[in-house]
Amino acid sequence: MKGWHWDGFFEYLTNAYLLEGALITLGLTIFSMIFGLMLGFVIAVMRMSKYKFLSGPAYFYTWIFRGTPLLVQLIIIYTGLPQMGIKLSVLESTLIGLTLNEAAYLSEIVRAGIAAVPRGQVNAARAIGMTEFQVMRYVVAPQAFRIIIPPLGNSVNGVLKTTSIASIISMEELLRRTQVLIQEKFLVLELFVVAALYYLVMTTVWELVQRRIERRFGRAFEAQASEPASLGEQR
Amino acid sequence: MNTTAPMIEIAAVNKWYGAGFQVLKNCSLSVRRGEVVVVCGPSGSGKSTLIKCVNGLEPVNDGTIKVDGAAVTDPSTKLPSLRAKVGMVFQHFELFPHMNVLENLCIGQEKVLKRGASEARAKAQALLERVGMTAHSHKYPGQLSGGQQQRIAIARALAMDPIAMLFDEPTSALDPEMITEVLDVMVSLAQEGMTMMVVTHEMGFARKVADRVVFMDRGEIVEDTQKQRFFEDPQSDRAKLFLSKILSH
């Protein structure tokens, strides 16, 4: 193939420096999803409160963080805040930025999941004497979680790729390390195809993991009389 | 506690949905210990709303409701601990779909009453036997018929050792052939002396075990009489019309 160097390609495919970058990307994804989900849950519950002093700030939060680019948020956190004496490391800035941004989106997913649990379930849980916290913990949240697994999986997939934006503030994740390696041999195409493959492998593995999670949480519903909806007439 | 005092006492309760529609109009009703009171009436008469007010699932705008001397309508009353003492059975069963039958029967005992796992389990097994569902303890609600689910729902309420039971149209969502299996459980409960308030259209059940029948229409309690009198000599035209419609065949 003209202009394509297989030897360079294979060299980068097994490059430890790049592989480590992919693991850092994975770590950023995992932690920002976990923290984002926790914060997103709090925001969702606040947003659904009948009290304005809770729902107001929650709405304001999602409005700000969904309404501005992550890139801008990261630059403000890493480059802007030191001006006010708040100095954060690259890793701290990245994790905080990704978490705050993701929480805004996840709160909307969580809110939809909670709203989809039938009102009768809440009444039944209250009727056996559960406190509001117990109703959420044992009855609403588990059912809401099952409902939101598919959109949640979508978010994980999205964050895996979005972490690349942190390369702008010199976070040494997969993309940043790919860019660093250019200086070595200027095999831009080979190098970036390898990076793309790494991302593809990670999103594909996640897809398989997500399917397992869906099956696990769908257990109780599998044996139900009605078949799950599928499009297209069965013949 | 004074044993002659009513178990459930509803006094002059008014409730509005929004600003315009009044669902409950000056409703007063009391259920004594061990008494079985059937509440009937056309759809939209407010009977389901009234029974949900008894354990505070629906708030009232005006009036008082007391259960075993504790005022449900008093904002300082802790509703969860009051509700734990009053069992409730719903039209659509409302078993927790992500838990199997045994878990459905144990969750309230363990988390609300703080019973140990083995004690809760033993209680659950005994109740499953009572409602004839021992063979299904590890199934999920989605794998059971409506009648089976409702019997589990009754067992779930009984697992809390309630001092009274509320039934909100317990057989309305069931296929005809499953109604009897649920009513049989309710009849045996009534015969054991359980205090029961039952919203239902099952007049056969009312005839068999009710002490009193309450007839509601358009948010009002129109009649509150001994069952004999209700069936043989209803006083209001509205009750006569209602009975003629549901007993005509």
Coordinates of C-alpha atoms in Angstrom, one line a residue:
Chain A
M1 CA 0.0 0.0 0.0
K2 CA 1.5 3.3 -1.1
G3 CA 2.1 5.7 1.8
W4 CA 1.1 3.3 4.5
H5 CA 3.7 1.8 6.8
W6 CA 2.6 -1.5 8.3
D7 CA 5.7 -1.8 10.4
G8 CA 5.0 1.6 11.9
F9 CA 1.4 0.7 12.4
F10 CA 2.2 -2.5 14.3
E11 CA 4.9 -0.8 16.3
Y12 CA 2.3 1.8 17.6
L13 CA -0.3 -0.9 18.1
T14 CA 1.9 -2.5 20.7
N15 CA 3.3 0.7 22.1
A16 CA 3.3 0.6 25.9
Y17 CA 3.1 4.4 26.2
L18 CA -0.1 4.5 24.0
L19 CA -1.6 1.5 25.8
E20 CA -1.1 3.2 29.1
G21 CA -2.8 6.3 27.6
A22 CA -5.8 4.1 26.8
L23 CA -5.9 2.8 30.3
I24 CA -5.9 6.4 31.6
T25 CA -8.8 7.1 29.3
L26 CA -10.6 4.1 30.7
G27 CA -9.9 5.3 34.3
L28 CA -11.1 8.8 33.6
T29 CA -14.3 7.3 32.1
I30 CA -15.0 5.0 35.0
F31 CA -14.4 7.6 37.7
S32 CA -16.3 10.5 36.0
M33 CA -19.2 8.1 35.4
I34 CA -19.3 7.0 39.0
F35 CA -19.0 10.5 40.5
G36 CA -21.3 11.9 37.7
L37 CA -23.9 9.3 38.5
M38 CA -23.9 10.1 42.2
L39 CA -24.0 13.8 41.7
G40 CA -26.6 13.3 38.9
F41 CA -28.8 11.3 41.2
V42 CA -28.7 14.1 43.8
I43 CA -29.5 16.7 41.1
A44 CA -32.4 14.6 39.8
V45 CA -33.9 14.2 43.2
M46 CA -33.5 17.9 43.9
R47 CA -35.0 18.7 40.5
M48 CA -38.1 16.6 41.3
S49 CA -38.6 18.2 44.7
K50 CA -41.7 20.2 45.3
Y51 CA -39.6 22.8 47.1
K52 CA -38.3 25.6 44.8
F53 CA -35.2 26.1 46.9
L54 CA -34.1 22.6 45.8
S55 CA -35.5 22.3 42.3
G56 CA -34.4 25.8 41.3
P57 CA -30.6 25.3 41.9
A58 CA -30.9 21.9 40.3
Y59 CA -32.4 23.4 37.2
F60 CA -29.8 26.1 37.1
Y61 CA -27.0 23.6 37.4
T62 CA -28.2 21.5 34.4
W63 CA -28.9 24.7 32.4
I64 CA -25.3 25.9 32.9
F65 CA -23.5 22.6 32.4
R66 CA -25.5 21.4 29.4
G67 CA -25.6 24.7 27.9
T68 CA -21.8 25.3 27.6
P69 CA -19.1 23.2 25.9
L70 CA -17.0 20.9 28.0
L71 CA -14.0 22.4 26.4
V72 CA -14.8 25.8 27.8
Q73 CA -15.6 24.3 31.2
L74 CA -12.2 22.6 31.3
I75 CA -10.3 25.7 30.3
I76 CA -12.2 27.7 33.0
I77 CA -11.4 25.1 35.7
Y78 CA -7.7 24.5 34.8
T79 CA -6.6 27.9 33.3
G80 CA -9.1 30.3 34.6
L81 CA -9.6 29.4 38.3
P82 CA -5.9 29.9 39.3
Q83 CA -6.6 33.6 38.7
M84 CA -8.8 33.4 41.8
G85 CA -6.2 31.4 43.7
I86 CA -7.8 28.0 43.0
K87 CA -5.1 25.8 41.6
L88 CA -6.0 22.3 40.5
S89 CA -3.7 19.7 38.9
V90 CA -4.5 18.5 35.4
L91 CA -5.9 15.3 36.7
E92 CA -8.1 17.1 39.3
S93 CA -9.3 19.6 36.7
T94 CA -10.1 16.8 34.2
L95 CA -12.0 14.7 36.7
I96 CA -13.9 17.6 38.1
G97 CA -14.8 19.0 34.7
L98 CA -15.9 15.6 33.3
T99 CA -17.9 14.8 36.5
L100 CA -19.7 18.1 36.6
N101 CA -20.5 18.0 32.9
E102 CA -21.6 14.4 32.9
A103 CA -23.7 14.9 36.1
A104 CA -25.9 17.4 34.3
Y105 CA -26.7 14.9 31.5
L106 CA -27.0 11.9 33.8
S107 CA -29.4 13.8 36.1
E108 CA -31.9 14.1 33.2
I109 CA -31.6 10.3 32.6
V110 CA -32.0 9.5 36.2
R111 CA -35.0 11.8 36.4
A112 CA -36.7 10.1 33.5
G113 CA -36.0 6.7 35.1
I114 CA -37.5 7.7 38.5
A115 CA -40.5 9.2 36.8
A116 CA -41.1 6.0 34.8
V117 CA -41.6 3.9 38.0
P118 CA -45.4 3.7 38.5
R119 CA -46.9 5.8 41.2
G120 CA -48.7 2.7 42.6
Q121 CA -45.3 1.3 43.6
V122 CA -44.5 4.3 45.7
N123 CA -47.9 4.0 47.4
A124 CA -47.4 0.3 48.1
A125 CA -44.0 1.0 49.6
R126 CA -45.3 3.8 51.7
A127 CA -48.3 1.6 52.8
I128 CA -46.0 -1.0 54.4
G129 CA -44.5 1.8 56.5
M130 CA -41.3 2.7 54.5
T131 CA -39.8 6.1 55.0
E132 CA -39.3 8.3 51.9
F133 CA -35.6 7.3 51.9
Q134 CA -36.5 3.6 52.1
V135 CA -39.1 3.9 49.3
M136 CA -36.3 5.4 47.1
R137 CA -33.7 2.9 48.2
Y138 CA -35.6 -0.4 48.0
V139 CA -38.4 0.2 45.6
V140 CA -37.9 3.2 43.2
A141 CA -34.2 3.3 42.6
P142 CA -33.8 -0.4 41.7
Q143 CA -36.7 -0.2 39.2
A144 CA -35.5 3.1 37.8
F145 CA -32.0 1.7 37.4
R146 CA -33.2 -1.1 35.2
I147 CA -35.0 1.4 33.0
I148 CA -32.1 3.7 32.6
I149 CA -29.4 1.1 31.7
P150 CA -29.6 1.6 28.0
P151 CA -29.3 5.4 28.1
L152 CA -26.7 5.1 30.8
G153 CA -24.7 2.7 28.5
N154 CA -24.9 5.4 25.8
S155 CA -23.4 7.9 28.2
V156 CA -20.5 5.6 29.1
N157 CA -19.8 5.2 25.4
G158 CA -20.0 9.0 25.0
V159 CA -17.7 9.7 27.9
L160 CA -15.1 7.2 26.7
K161 CA -14.7 9.4 23.6
T162 CA -15.3 12.8 25.3
T163 CA -12.3 12.3 27.6
S164 CA -10.2 13.1 24.5
I165 CA -11.2 16.7 25.0
A166 CA -9.1 16.8 28.2
S167 CA -6.0 16.6 25.9
I168 CA -6.5 20.3 25.5
I169 CA -5.5 21.0 29.1
S170 CA -2.6 18.5 28.6
M171 CA -4.2 15.6 30.3
E172 CA -2.1 12.6 29.2
E173 CA -4.8 10.3 28.0
L174 CA -4.9 8.4 24.8
L175 CA -5.3 11.3 22.3
R176 CA -2.7 13.5 24.1
R177 CA -0.2 10.7 24.0
T178 CA -1.0 10.0 20.3
Q179 CA -0.2 13.6 19.6
V180 CA 3.0 13.5 21.5
L181 CA 4.2 10.5 19.5
I182 CA 3.8 12.3 16.2
Q183 CA 7.1 14.1 16.7
E184 CA 8.8 10.7 16.6
K185 CA 8.3 9.5 13.0
F186 CA 5.5 11.7 11.7
L187 CA 3.5 8.6 10.8
V188 CA 0.3 10.6 11.4
L189 CA -2.1 8.2 9.7
E190 CA -0.8 5.0 11.2
L191 CA -0.7 6.6 14.7
F192 CA -4.2 8.0 14.6
V193 CA -5.7 4.8 13.2
V194 CA -4.2 2.9 16.1
A195 CA -5.7 5.5 18.5
A196 CA -9.1 5.1 16.8
L197 CA -8.8 1.3 17.1
Y198 CA -8.1 1.6 20.8
Y199 CA -11.2 3.7 21.3
L200 CA -13.2 1.2 19.2
V201 CA -12.0 -1.7 21.3
M202 CA -13.0 0.0 24.5
T203 CA -16.4 1.0 23.3
T204 CA -17.0 -2.5 21.9
V205 CA -16.0 -4.2 25.2
W206 CA -18.3 -1.8 27.0
E207 CA -21.1 -2.8 24.7
L208 CA -20.7 -6.4 25.7
V209 CA -20.5 -5.5 29.4
Q210 CA -23.7 -3.4 29.1
R211 CA -25.5 -6.4 27.6
R212 CA -24.6 -8.5 30.6
I213 CA -25.8 -5.8 33.0
E214 CA -29.1 -5.5 31.1
R215 CA -29.6 -9.2 31.3
R216 CA -28.8 -9.3 35.0
F217 CA -31.2 -6.6 35.9
G218 CA -33.9 -7.9 33.6
R219 CA -33.9 -11.3 35.3
A220 CA -37.1 -10.7 37.2
F221 CA -38.8 -9.6 34.1
E222 CA -37.6 -12.2 31.7
A223 CA -40.1 -14.9 32.6
Q224 CA -43.0 -12.5 32.3
A225 CA -45.9 -13.6 30.1
S226 CA -45.5 -10.8 27.6
E227 CA -42.6 -10.9 25.2
P228 CA -40.4 -7.8 25.0
A229 CA -41.4 -5.5 22.3
S230 CA -39.6 -5.9 19.0
L231 CA -40.1 -4.0 15.8
G232 CA -41.2 -5.8 12.7
E233 CA -44.0 -8.3 12.4
Q234 CA -43.2 -11.8 13.3
R235 CA -44.1 -14.3 10.6
Chain B
M1 CA -56.0 2.0 74.6
N2 CA -59.8 2.2 75.0
T3 CA -61.2 -0.9 73.4
T4 CA -64.5 0.6 72.7
A5 CA -63.0 3.5 70.7
P6 CA -63.2 3.1 67.0
M7 CA -60.2 1.7 65.1
I8 CA -60.8 4.0 62.2
E9 CA -62.5 7.3 62.7
I10 CA -63.2 9.7 59.8
A11 CA -64.7 13.0 60.8
A12 CA -66.0 15.7 58.5
V13 CA -63.4 15.2 55.8
N14 CA -63.3 17.4 52.8
K15 CA -60.9 17.1 49.9
W16 CA -60.5 19.0 46.7
Y17 CA -58.5 18.2 43.6
G18 CA -57.1 21.5 42.5
A19 CA -59.3 24.4 43.1
G20 CA -62.6 23.3 41.5
F21 CA -63.4 19.6 42.0
Q22 CA -64.4 18.4 45.4
V23 CA -63.8 14.6 45.7
L24 CA -64.9 14.2 49.3
K25 CA -67.7 16.2 50.8
N26 CA -68.0 16.2 54.6
C27 CA -67.4 12.5 54.9
S28 CA -67.7 10.9 58.4
L29 CA -67.4 7.2 59.1
S30 CA -66.1 5.0 61.8
V31 CA -65.0 1.4 61.9
R32 CA -64.9 -0.4 65.2
R33 CA -62.4 -3.0 66.3
G34 CA -63.2 -6.3 64.5
E35 CA -65.7 -4.7 62.3
V36 CA -65.9 -5.3 58.5
V37 CA -67.2 -2.3 56.6
V38 CA -67.8 -2.4 52.9
V39 CA -67.7 0.8 51.0
C40 CA -69.4 0.8 47.6
G41 CA -70.7 3.2 45.1
P42 CA -70.4 4.2 41.4
S43 CA -67.0 4.9 39.9
G44 CA -65.9 8.4 40.6
S45 CA -67.8 8.5 43.9
G46 CA -64.6 9.1 45.9
K47 CA -64.5 5.7 47.7
S48 CA -60.9 4.9 46.6
T49 CA -59.8 8.4 47.5
L50 CA -61.4 8.0 51.0
I51 CA -59.7 4.8 51.8
K52 CA -56.3 6.2 50.7
C53 CA -56.9 9.1 53.1
V54 CA -57.1 6.6 56.0
N55 CA -53.4 5.8 55.9
G56 CA -52.4 9.2 54.6
L57 CA -51.5 8.2 51.0
E58 CA -53.9 11.0 50.0
P59 CA -53.9 14.2 52.1
V60 CA -57.2 15.8 53.1
N61 CA -57.9 19.5 53.0
D62 CA -60.3 19.6 56.0
G63 CA -61.5 17.3 58.8
T64 CA -59.7 14.6 60.9
I65 CA -58.9 11.0 60.5
K66 CA -57.8 8.9 63.4
V67 CA -56.4 5.3 63.3
D68 CA -56.2 3.6 66.7
G69 CA -56.3 7.0 68.3
A70 CA -53.5 8.5 66.3
A71 CA -54.5 11.4 64.0
V72 CA -53.4 10.7 60.4
T73 CA -54.3 14.3 59.5
D74 CA -52.0 15.8 62.2
P75 CA -48.8 17.0 60.5
S76 CA -46.8 16.0 63.5
T77 CA -47.9 12.3 63.2
K78 CA -45.2 10.1 61.8
L79 CA -47.0 8.5 58.9
P80 CA -44.5 5.6 58.2
S81 CA -44.9 4.1 61.7
L82 CA -48.7 4.6 61.5
R83 CA -48.8 3.0 58.1
A84 CA -46.7 0.0 59.3
K85 CA -49.7 -0.9 61.5
V86 CA -52.3 -0.7 58.8
G87 CA -52.2 -3.2 56.0
M88 CA -53.3 -2.1 52.5
V89 CA -54.2 -4.0 49.4
F90 CA -54.4 -2.3 46.0
Q91 CA -56.5 -2.8 42.9
H92 CA -53.4 -3.5 40.8
F93 CA -51.6 -5.6 43.5
E94 CA -48.4 -3.4 43.4
L95 CA -46.1 -6.2 44.3
F96 CA -42.5 -5.1 43.8
P97 CA -41.6 -6.6 40.4
H98 CA -37.8 -6.7 41.0
M99 CA -38.2 -8.9 44.1
N100 CA -39.4 -12.5 44.3
V101 CA -42.4 -13.5 46.3
L102 CA -40.4 -14.2 49.5
E103 CA -38.5 -10.9 49.2
N104 CA -41.8 -9.1 48.7
L105 CA -43.0 -10.6 52.0
C106 CA -39.8 -9.9 53.9
I107 CA -38.8 -6.4 52.9
G108 CA -41.2 -4.6 55.1
Q109 CA -40.6 -6.9 58.1
E110 CA -36.9 -6.5 57.8
K111 CA -36.5 -2.8 56.9
V112 CA -39.6 -1.4 58.7
L113 CA -40.2 -3.7 61.7
K114 CA -36.4 -4.6 61.9
R115 CA -37.1 -8.3 62.3
G116 CA -34.3 -10.7 61.7
A117 CA -34.0 -12.4 58.4
S118 CA -34.9 -15.9 59.7
E119 CA -37.9 -14.6 61.7
A120 CA -39.2 -12.7 58.7
R121 CA -38.7 -15.7 56.5
A122 CA -40.6 -18.0 58.9
K123 CA -43.4 -15.5 59.0
A124 CA -43.5 -15.2 55.2
Q125 CA -43.6 -19.0 54.8
A126 CA -46.4 -19.3 57.2
L127 CA -48.4 -16.6 55.4
L128 CA -47.6 -18.2 52.0
E129 CA -49.1 -21.4 53.3
R130 CA -52.1 -19.6 54.6
V131 CA -52.8 -18.0 51.1
G132 CA -52.0 -21.3 49.3
M133 CA -48.8 -20.0 47.6
T134 CA -46.1 -22.0 49.2
A135 CA -45.0 -23.5 45.9
H136 CA -44.4 -20.1 44.4
S137 CA -42.1 -18.5 46.9
H138 CA -39.2 -18.0 44.5
K139 CA -41.1 -16.8 41.6
Y140 CA -41.3 -13.2 40.5
P141 CA -44.6 -11.3 40.4
G142 CA -44.5 -11.2 36.6
Q143 CA -44.7 -15.0 36.6
L144 CA -47.9 -15.2 38.6
S145 CA -51.6 -14.8 37.7
G146 CA -53.5 -11.8 38.9
G147 CA -55.3 -13.8 41.6
Q148 CA -52.0 -15.2 42.8
Q149 CA -50.4 -11.8 42.9
Q150 CA -53.3 -10.4 44.9
R151 CA -53.0 -13.2 47.4
I152 CA -49.3 -12.5 47.8
A153 CA -50.2 -8.8 48.2
I154 CA -52.6 -9.7 51.0
A155 CA -49.9 -11.9 52.6
R156 CA -47.4 -9.0 52.3
A157 CA -49.7 -6.7 54.2
L158 CA -50.4 -9.4 56.9
A159 CA -46.7 -10.0 57.4
M160 CA -46.6 -6.6 59.2
D161 CA -49.1 -7.9 61.8
P162 CA -51.6 -5.1 61.0
I163 CA -54.2 -3.9 63.5
A164 CA -56.5 -3.2 60.5
M165 CA -56.7 -3.9 56.8
L166 CA -57.7 -1.6 54.0
F167 CA -58.7 -3.1 50.6
D168 CA -59.0 -0.8 47.6
E169 CA -61.1 -2.6 45.0
P170 CA -59.0 -5.8 45.5
T171 CA -60.8 -7.8 42.8
S172 CA -61.6 -5.2 40.2
A173 CA -58.6 -5.9 38.1
L174 CA -59.0 -9.7 38.2
D175 CA -60.4 -12.1 35.7
P176 CA -63.7 -13.6 36.9
E177 CA -62.3 -17.0 37.7
M178 CA -59.7 -15.5 40.0
I179 CA -62.0 -13.4 42.1
T180 CA -63.1 -16.3 44.3
E181 CA -59.6 -17.3 45.4
V182 CA -58.9 -13.7 46.6
L183 CA -62.3 -13.3 48.3
D184 CA -61.9 -16.6 50.1
V185 CA -58.7 -15.3 51.8
M186 CA -60.6 -12.0 52.7
V187 CA -63.6 -13.9 54.1
S188 CA -61.4 -16.0 56.3
L189 CA -59.6 -12.9 57.5
A190 CA -62.9 -11.3 58.3
Q191 CA -64.1 -14.4 60.2
E192 CA -61.0 -14.3 62.3
G193 CA -62.0 -10.9 63.5
M194 CA -59.7 -8.6 61.5
T195 CA -60.8 -5.0 61.3
M196 CA -61.4 -4.3 57.6
M197 CA -62.5 -1.5 55.4
V198 CA -63.2 -2.8 52.0
V199 CA -63.9 -0.8 48.8
T200 CA -65.5 -3.3 46.5
H201 CA -68.4 -4.1 44.2
E202 CA -68.5 -7.7 45.3
M203 CA -71.9 -7.6 47.0
G204 CA -71.7 -11.4 47.6
F205 CA -68.7 -10.6 49.9
A206 CA -70.6 -7.8 51.5
R207 CA -73.6 -10.0 52.3
K208 CA -71.4 -12.8 53.6
V209 CA -69.1 -11.0 56.0
A210 CA -69.8 -7.2 56.2
D211 CA -71.1 -5.7 59.4
R212 CA -72.0 -2.5 57.7
V213 CA -72.3 -1.2 54.2
V214 CA -71.4 2.4 53.3
F215 CA -72.7 3.8 50.0
M216 CA -71.0 6.7 48.4
D217 CA -72.0 8.9 45.5
R218 CA -70.4 12.0 44.2
G219 CA -68.0 12.4 47.1
E220 CA -70.7 12.0 49.8
I221 CA -71.5 9.2 52.1
V222 CA -75.1 8.7 51.2
E223 CA -75.9 5.6 53.4
D224 CA -74.1 4.0 56.3
T225 CA -76.2 1.1 57.5
Q226 CA -76.3 -2.5 58.7
K227 CA -75.9 -4.8 55.7
Q228 CA -79.3 -6.4 56.0
R229 CA -81.0 -3.0 55.8
F230 CA -78.8 -1.8 52.9
F231 CA -79.7 -4.8 50.7
E232 CA -83.4 -5.1 51.7
D233 CA -84.4 -1.6 52.3
P234 CA -82.0 1.1 51.0
Q235 CA -83.2 4.5 52.0
S236 CA -81.9 6.8 49.3
D237 CA -82.9 6.7 45.6
R238 CA -79.3 6.8 44.6
A239 CA -78.5 3.6 46.5
K240 CA -81.7 1.9 45.1
L241 CA -80.6 2.8 41.6
F242 CA -77.1 1.6 42.2
L243 CA -78.3 -1.7 43.7
S244 CA -80.7 -2.3 40.8
K245 CA -77.9 -1.8 38.4
I246 CA -75.4 -4.1 39.9
L247 CA -77.7 -6.8 41.2
S248 CA -79.9 -7.0 38.1
H249 CA -78.3 -10.2 36.8

